[in-house]
Amino acid sequence: MRGRRAFLNLKRKGAKDRLLPRLRAVAALVEGRDREDVAAMFKVSLKAVDGWWAKWLVGGPGRARSASARRQAGEHQALSEAEQAAVRQAVLDHQPCDLGLRGQLWTRGQIGALIASLYRVHLTEPGVDKYLRRWGCRFSGRTSARSRLSF
């Protein structure tokens, strides 16, 4: 099995389930087993084993975990809390046409355009939607062209 496919198979499991084989593989390397034996034992590529070993050497057990397992919900967001509050307040207090955008109703695309113009951060519509859900907002309607924003 090629390395990329093997890594993707590990990714399908939960973060805790992915951690255990990585830690076991590193433990086998620490015990003195060959890289090839470890790769065969865990059915992954040498490149995957080398990557886990390199992360282990740099940062110990915490680095052997996947990035998604290390990151907490809401961490590493594109906008700071203050920027999010400013965008939310602008959407509440103004119509898009007041802020130089087209139309009179807010859409995900227009909120994304507002964020891009204010902070030079380009978000996709699903990315904008994640922020809106965090703020307790939702769109009524099936498509973004015909939907209304409600808080």
mmCIF file of N, CA, C and O in Angstrom, residues 23-79:
data_model
loop_
_atom_site.group_PDB
_atom_site.id
_atom_site.type_symbol
_atom_site.label_atom_id
_atom_site.label_comp_id
_atom_site.label_asym_id
_atom_site.label_seq_id
_atom_site.Cartn_x
_atom_site.Cartn_y
_atom_site.Cartn_z
ATOM 1 N N LEU A 23 1.793 6.166 18.004
ATOM 2 C CA LEU A 23 2.589 6.009 19.219
ATOM 3 C C LEU A 23 3.219 4.622 19.293
ATOM 4 O O LEU A 23 4.365 4.471 19.720
ATOM 5 N N ARG A 24 2.472 3.607 18.869
ATOM 6 C CA ARG A 24 3.026 2.247 18.862
ATOM 7 C C ARG A 24 4.172 2.132 17.873
ATOM 8 O O ARG A 24 5.164 1.457 18.142
ATOM 9 N N ALA A 25 4.014 2.778 16.719
ATOM 10 C CA ALA A 25 5.083 2.744 15.714
ATOM 11 C C ALA A 25 6.337 3.426 16.251
ATOM 12 O O ALA A 25 7.447 2.907 16.103
ATOM 13 N N VAL A 26 6.166 4.571 16.888
ATOM 14 C CA VAL A 26 7.313 5.281 17.457
ATOM 15 C C VAL A 26 7.937 4.454 18.576
ATOM 16 O O VAL A 26 9.166 4.367 18.692
ATOM 17 N N ALA A 27 7.097 3.807 19.391
ATOM 18 C CA ALA A 27 7.624 2.960 20.468
ATOM 19 C C ALA A 27 8.443 1.814 19.892
ATOM 20 O O ALA A 27 9.494 1.455 20.446
ATOM 21 N N ALA A 28 7.988 1.249 18.780
ATOM 22 C CA ALA A 28 8.749 0.175 18.133
ATOM 23 C C ALA A 28 10.094 0.695 17.632
ATOM 24 O O ALA A 28 11.107 -0.001 17.726
ATOM 25 N N LEU A 29 10.110 1.911 17.111
ATOM 26 C CA LEU A 29 11.380 2.499 16.669
ATOM 27 C C LEU A 29 12.309 2.756 17.850
ATOM 28 O O LEU A 29 13.522 2.543 17.766
ATOM 29 N N VAL A 30 11.746 3.215 18.968
ATOM 30 C CA VAL A 30 12.547 3.467 20.166
ATOM 31 C C VAL A 30 13.169 2.163 20.675
ATOM 32 O O VAL A 30 14.307 2.138 21.142
ATOM 33 N N GLU A 31 12.408 1.065 20.558
ATOM 34 C CA GLU A 31 12.906 -0.241 20.991
ATOM 35 C C GLU A 31 14.019 -0.772 20.089
ATOM 36 O O GLU A 31 14.665 -1.753 20.427
ATOM 37 N N GLY A 32 14.209 -0.140 18.936
ATOM 38 C CA GLY A 32 15.302 -0.552 18.061
ATOM 39 C C GLY A 32 14.893 -1.296 16.805
ATOM 40 O O GLY A 32 15.751 -1.798 16.085
ATOM 41 N N ARG A 33 13.621 -1.388 16.516
ATOM 42 C CA ARG A 33 13.186 -2.053 15.279
ATOM 43 C C ARG A 33 13.548 -1.203 14.063
ATOM 44 O O ARG A 33 13.640 0.011 14.144
ATOM 45 N N ASP A 34 13.697 -1.852 12.934
ATOM 46 C CA ASP A 34 14.008 -1.160 11.685
ATOM 47 C C ASP A 34 12.779 -0.433 11.172
ATOM 48 O O ASP A 34 11.636 -0.852 11.416
ATOM 49 N N ARG A 35 13.028 0.637 10.437
ATOM 50 C CA ARG A 35 11.937 1.415 9.846
ATOM 51 C C ARG A 35 11.078 0.551 8.943
ATOM 52 O O ARG A 35 9.851 0.652 8.934
ATOM 53 N N GLU A 36 11.735 -0.307 8.148
ATOM 54 C CA GLU A 36 11.005 -1.169 7.214
ATOM 55 C C GLU A 36 10.077 -2.136 7.951
ATOM 56 O O GLU A 36 8.949 -2.381 7.518
ATOM 57 N N ASP A 37 10.561 -2.684 9.065
ATOM 58 C CA ASP A 37 9.735 -3.605 9.856
ATOM 59 C C ASP A 37 8.512 -2.885 10.425
ATOM 60 O O ASP A 37 7.400 -3.415 10.414
ATOM 61 N N VAL A 38 8.737 -1.681 10.931
ATOM 62 C CA VAL A 38 7.638 -0.906 11.506
ATOM 63 C C VAL A 38 6.615 -0.560 10.428
ATOM 64 O O VAL A 38 5.407 -0.678 10.638
ATOM 65 N N ALA A 39 7.094 -0.157 9.255
ATOM 66 C CA ALA A 39 6.180 0.173 8.153
ATOM 67 C C ALA A 39 5.353 -1.043 7.753
ATOM 68 O O ALA A 39 4.144 -0.938 7.534
ATOM 69 N N ALA A 40 6.000 -2.205 7.680
ATOM 70 C CA ALA A 40 5.275 -3.428 7.319
ATOM 71 C C ALA A 40 4.288 -3.818 8.421
ATOM 72 O O ALA A 40 3.167 -4.254 8.130
ATOM 73 N N MET A 41 4.705 -3.671 9.683
ATOM 74 C CA MET A 41 3.861 -4.051 10.811
ATOM 75 C C MET A 41 2.573 -3.225 10.843
ATOM 76 O O MET A 41 1.496 -3.753 11.109
ATOM 77 N N PHE A 42 2.668 -1.931 10.544
ATOM 78 C CA PHE A 42 1.503 -1.051 10.610
ATOM 79 C C PHE A 42 0.876 -0.785 9.244
ATOM 80 O O PHE A 42 -0.049 0.014 9.132
ATOM 81 N N LYS A 43 1.419 -1.436 8.219
ATOM 82 C CA LYS A 43 0.888 -1.339 6.856
ATOM 83 C C LYS A 43 0.820 0.106 6.373
ATOM 84 O O LYS A 43 -0.199 0.581 5.869
ATOM 85 N N VAL A 44 1.936 0.822 6.590
ATOM 86 C CA VAL A 44 2.068 2.193 6.116
ATOM 87 C C VAL A 44 3.386 2.308 5.363
ATOM 88 O O VAL A 44 4.200 1.381 5.362
ATOM 89 N N SER A 45 3.604 3.446 4.744
ATOM 90 C CA SER A 45 4.831 3.645 3.980
ATOM 91 C C SER A 45 5.991 4.036 4.896
ATOM 92 O O SER A 45 5.791 4.456 6.035
ATOM 93 N N LEU A 46 7.189 3.905 4.357
ATOM 94 C CA LEU A 46 8.376 4.364 5.077
ATOM 95 C C LEU A 46 8.300 5.865 5.322
ATOM 96 O O LEU A 46 8.742 6.360 6.370
ATOM 97 N N LYS A 47 7.733 6.577 4.361
ATOM 98 C CA LYS A 47 7.608 8.031 4.499
ATOM 99 C C LYS A 47 6.735 8.386 5.709
ATOM 100 O O LYS A 47 7.046 9.313 6.454
ATOM 101 N N ALA A 48 5.654 7.640 5.913
ATOM 102 C CA ALA A 48 4.782 7.894 7.069
ATOM 103 C C ALA A 48 5.539 7.618 8.371
ATOM 104 O O ALA A 48 5.484 8.419 9.308
ATOM 105 N N VAL A 49 6.251 6.506 8.417
ATOM 106 C CA VAL A 49 7.019 6.162 9.616
ATOM 107 C C VAL A 49 8.081 7.224 9.882
ATOM 108 O O VAL A 49 8.264 7.667 11.018
ATOM 109 N N ASP A 50 8.759 7.656 8.827
ATOM 110 C CA ASP A 50 9.786 8.696 8.982
ATOM 111 C C ASP A 50 9.181 10.003 9.487
ATOM 112 O O ASP A 50 9.771 10.696 10.309
ATOM 113 N N GLY A 51 8.001 10.338 8.990
ATOM 114 C CA GLY A 51 7.327 11.554 9.441
ATOM 115 C C GLY A 51 6.957 11.488 10.913
ATOM 116 O O GLY A 51 7.155 12.448 11.663
ATOM 117 N N TRP A 52 6.415 10.342 11.347
ATOM 118 C CA TRP A 52 6.057 10.182 12.757
ATOM 119 C C TRP A 52 7.302 10.256 13.634
ATOM 120 O O TRP A 52 7.287 10.870 14.691
ATOM 121 N N TRP A 53 8.376 9.608 13.186
ATOM 122 C CA TRP A 53 9.621 9.600 13.948
ATOM 123 C C TRP A 53 10.201 11.015 14.058
ATOM 124 O O TRP A 53 10.651 11.425 15.118
ATOM 125 N N ALA A 54 10.172 11.752 12.944
ATOM 126 C CA ALA A 54 10.698 13.119 12.950
ATOM 127 C C ALA A 54 9.902 13.998 13.909
ATOM 128 O O ALA A 54 10.473 14.785 14.668
ATOM 129 N N LYS A 55 8.585 13.877 13.885
ATOM 130 C CA LYS A 55 7.750 14.655 14.804
ATOM 131 C C LYS A 55 8.028 14.268 16.250
ATOM 132 O O LYS A 55 8.047 15.111 17.140
ATOM 133 N N TRP A 56 8.249 12.997 16.493
ATOM 134 C CA TRP A 56 8.556 12.523 17.836
ATOM 135 C C TRP A 56 9.875 13.120 18.326
ATOM 136 O O TRP A 56 9.983 13.560 19.467
ATOM 137 N N LEU A 57 10.875 13.132 17.454
ATOM 138 C CA LEU A 57 12.182 13.657 17.831
ATOM 139 C C LEU A 57 12.125 15.151 18.144
ATOM 140 O O LEU A 57 12.805 15.633 19.043
ATOM 141 N N VAL A 58 11.316 15.875 17.405
ATOM 142 C CA VAL A 58 11.226 17.326 17.597
ATOM 143 C C VAL A 58 10.425 17.685 18.843
ATOM 144 O O VAL A 58 10.834 18.540 19.623
ATOM 145 N N GLY A 59 9.284 17.035 19.037
ATOM 146 C CA GLY A 59 8.395 17.501 20.102
ATOM 147 C C GLY A 59 7.883 16.456 21.054
ATOM 148 O O GLY A 59 7.023 16.743 21.866
ATOM 149 N N GLY A 60 8.338 15.233 20.971
ATOM 150 C CA GLY A 60 7.883 14.198 21.888
ATOM 151 C C GLY A 60 6.486 13.703 21.562
ATOM 152 O O GLY A 60 5.999 13.855 20.444
ATOM 153 N N PRO A 61 5.795 13.124 22.540
ATOM 154 C CA PRO A 61 4.500 12.488 22.282
ATOM 155 C C PRO A 61 3.435 13.444 21.767
ATOM 156 O O PRO A 61 2.585 13.065 20.982
ATOM 157 N N GLY A 62 3.468 14.700 22.182
ATOM 158 C CA GLY A 62 2.455 15.652 21.730
ATOM 159 C C GLY A 62 2.507 15.914 20.243
ATOM 160 O O GLY A 62 1.492 16.156 19.599
ATOM 161 N N ARG A 63 3.690 15.865 19.653
ATOM 162 C CA ARG A 63 3.833 16.112 18.218
ATOM 163 C C ARG A 63 3.451 14.899 17.385
ATOM 164 O O ARG A 63 3.214 15.015 16.200
ATOM 165 N N ALA A 64 3.415 13.725 17.997
ATOM 166 C CA ALA A 64 3.034 12.527 17.243
ATOM 167 C C ALA A 64 1.542 12.539 16.921
ATOM 168 O O ALA A 64 1.095 11.850 16.017
ATOM 169 N N ARG A 65 0.786 13.335 17.661
ATOM 170 C CA ARG A 65 -0.646 13.438 17.404
ATOM 171 C C ARG A 65 -0.889 14.211 16.129
ATOM 172 O O ARG A 65 -0.082 15.033 15.720
ATOM 173 N N SER A 66 -2.018 13.962 15.492
ATOM 174 C CA SER A 66 -2.354 14.696 14.279
ATOM 175 C C SER A 66 -2.689 16.140 14.632
ATOM 176 O O SER A 66 -3.029 16.457 15.771
ATOM 177 N N ALA A 67 -2.615 17.028 13.643
ATOM 178 C CA ALA A 67 -2.886 18.447 13.885
ATOM 179 C C ALA A 67 -4.319 18.661 14.371
ATOM 180 O O ALA A 67 -4.566 19.486 15.240
ATOM 181 N N SER A 68 -5.274 17.908 13.821
ATOM 182 C CA SER A 68 -6.663 18.093 14.229
ATOM 183 C C SER A 68 -6.877 17.650 15.674
ATOM 184 O O SER A 68 -7.732 18.180 16.366
ATOM 185 N N ALA A 69 -6.083 16.685 16.139
ATOM 186 C CA ALA A 69 -6.225 16.247 17.527
ATOM 187 C C ALA A 69 -5.604 17.260 18.478
ATOM 188 O O ALA A 69 -6.029 17.378 19.617
ATOM 189 N N ARG A 70 -4.586 18.008 18.016
ATOM 190 C CA ARG A 70 -3.935 19.000 18.873
ATOM 191 C C ARG A 70 -4.755 20.272 18.976
ATOM 192 O O ARG A 70 -4.662 21.015 19.917
ATOM 193 N N ARG A 71 -5.559 20.575 17.968
ATOM 194 C CA ARG A 71 -6.279 21.833 17.890
ATOM 195 C C ARG A 71 -7.619 21.726 18.607
ATOM 196 O O ARG A 71 -8.343 20.757 18.453
ATOM 197 N N GLN A 72 -7.959 22.725 19.369
ATOM 198 C CA GLN A 72 -9.244 22.780 20.053
ATOM 199 C C GLN A 72 -10.268 23.479 19.157
ATOM 200 O O GLN A 72 -9.911 24.254 18.283
ATOM 201 N N ALA A 73 -11.541 23.232 19.400
ATOM 202 C CA ALA A 73 -12.602 23.856 18.619
ATOM 203 C C ALA A 73 -12.522 25.366 18.746
ATOM 204 O O ALA A 73 -12.373 25.905 19.844
ATOM 205 N N GLY A 74 -12.592 26.067 17.625
ATOM 206 C CA GLY A 74 -12.554 27.520 17.624
ATOM 207 C C GLY A 74 -11.158 28.105 17.623
ATOM 208 O O GLY A 74 -10.988 29.310 17.508
ATOM 209 N N GLU A 75 -10.148 27.256 17.739
ATOM 210 C CA GLU A 75 -8.774 27.720 17.745
ATOM 211 C C GLU A 75 -8.320 27.954 16.298
ATOM 212 O O GLU A 75 -8.790 27.296 15.390
ATOM 213 N N HIS A 76 -7.418 28.872 16.088
ATOM 214 C CA HIS A 76 -6.869 29.183 14.765
ATOM 215 C C HIS A 76 -7.942 29.676 13.795
ATOM 216 O O HIS A 76 -8.017 29.229 12.657
ATOM 217 N N GLN A 77 -8.765 30.583 14.247
ATOM 218 C CA GLN A 77 -9.761 31.160 13.364
ATOM 219 C C GLN A 77 -9.129 32.294 12.579
ATOM 220 O O GLN A 77 -8.174 32.928 13.029
ATOM 221 N N ALA A 78 -9.660 32.560 11.403
ATOM 222 C CA ALA A 78 -9.110 33.605 10.543
ATOM 223 C C ALA A 78 -9.339 34.996 11.131
ATOM 224 O O ALA A 78 -8.534 35.896 10.914
ATOM 225 N N LEU A 79 -10.429 35.181 11.860
ATOM 226 C CA LEU A 79 -10.757 36.479 12.450
ATOM 227 C C LEU A 79 -10.626 36.412 13.963
ATOM 228 O O LEU A 79 -11.037 35.431 14.586
#
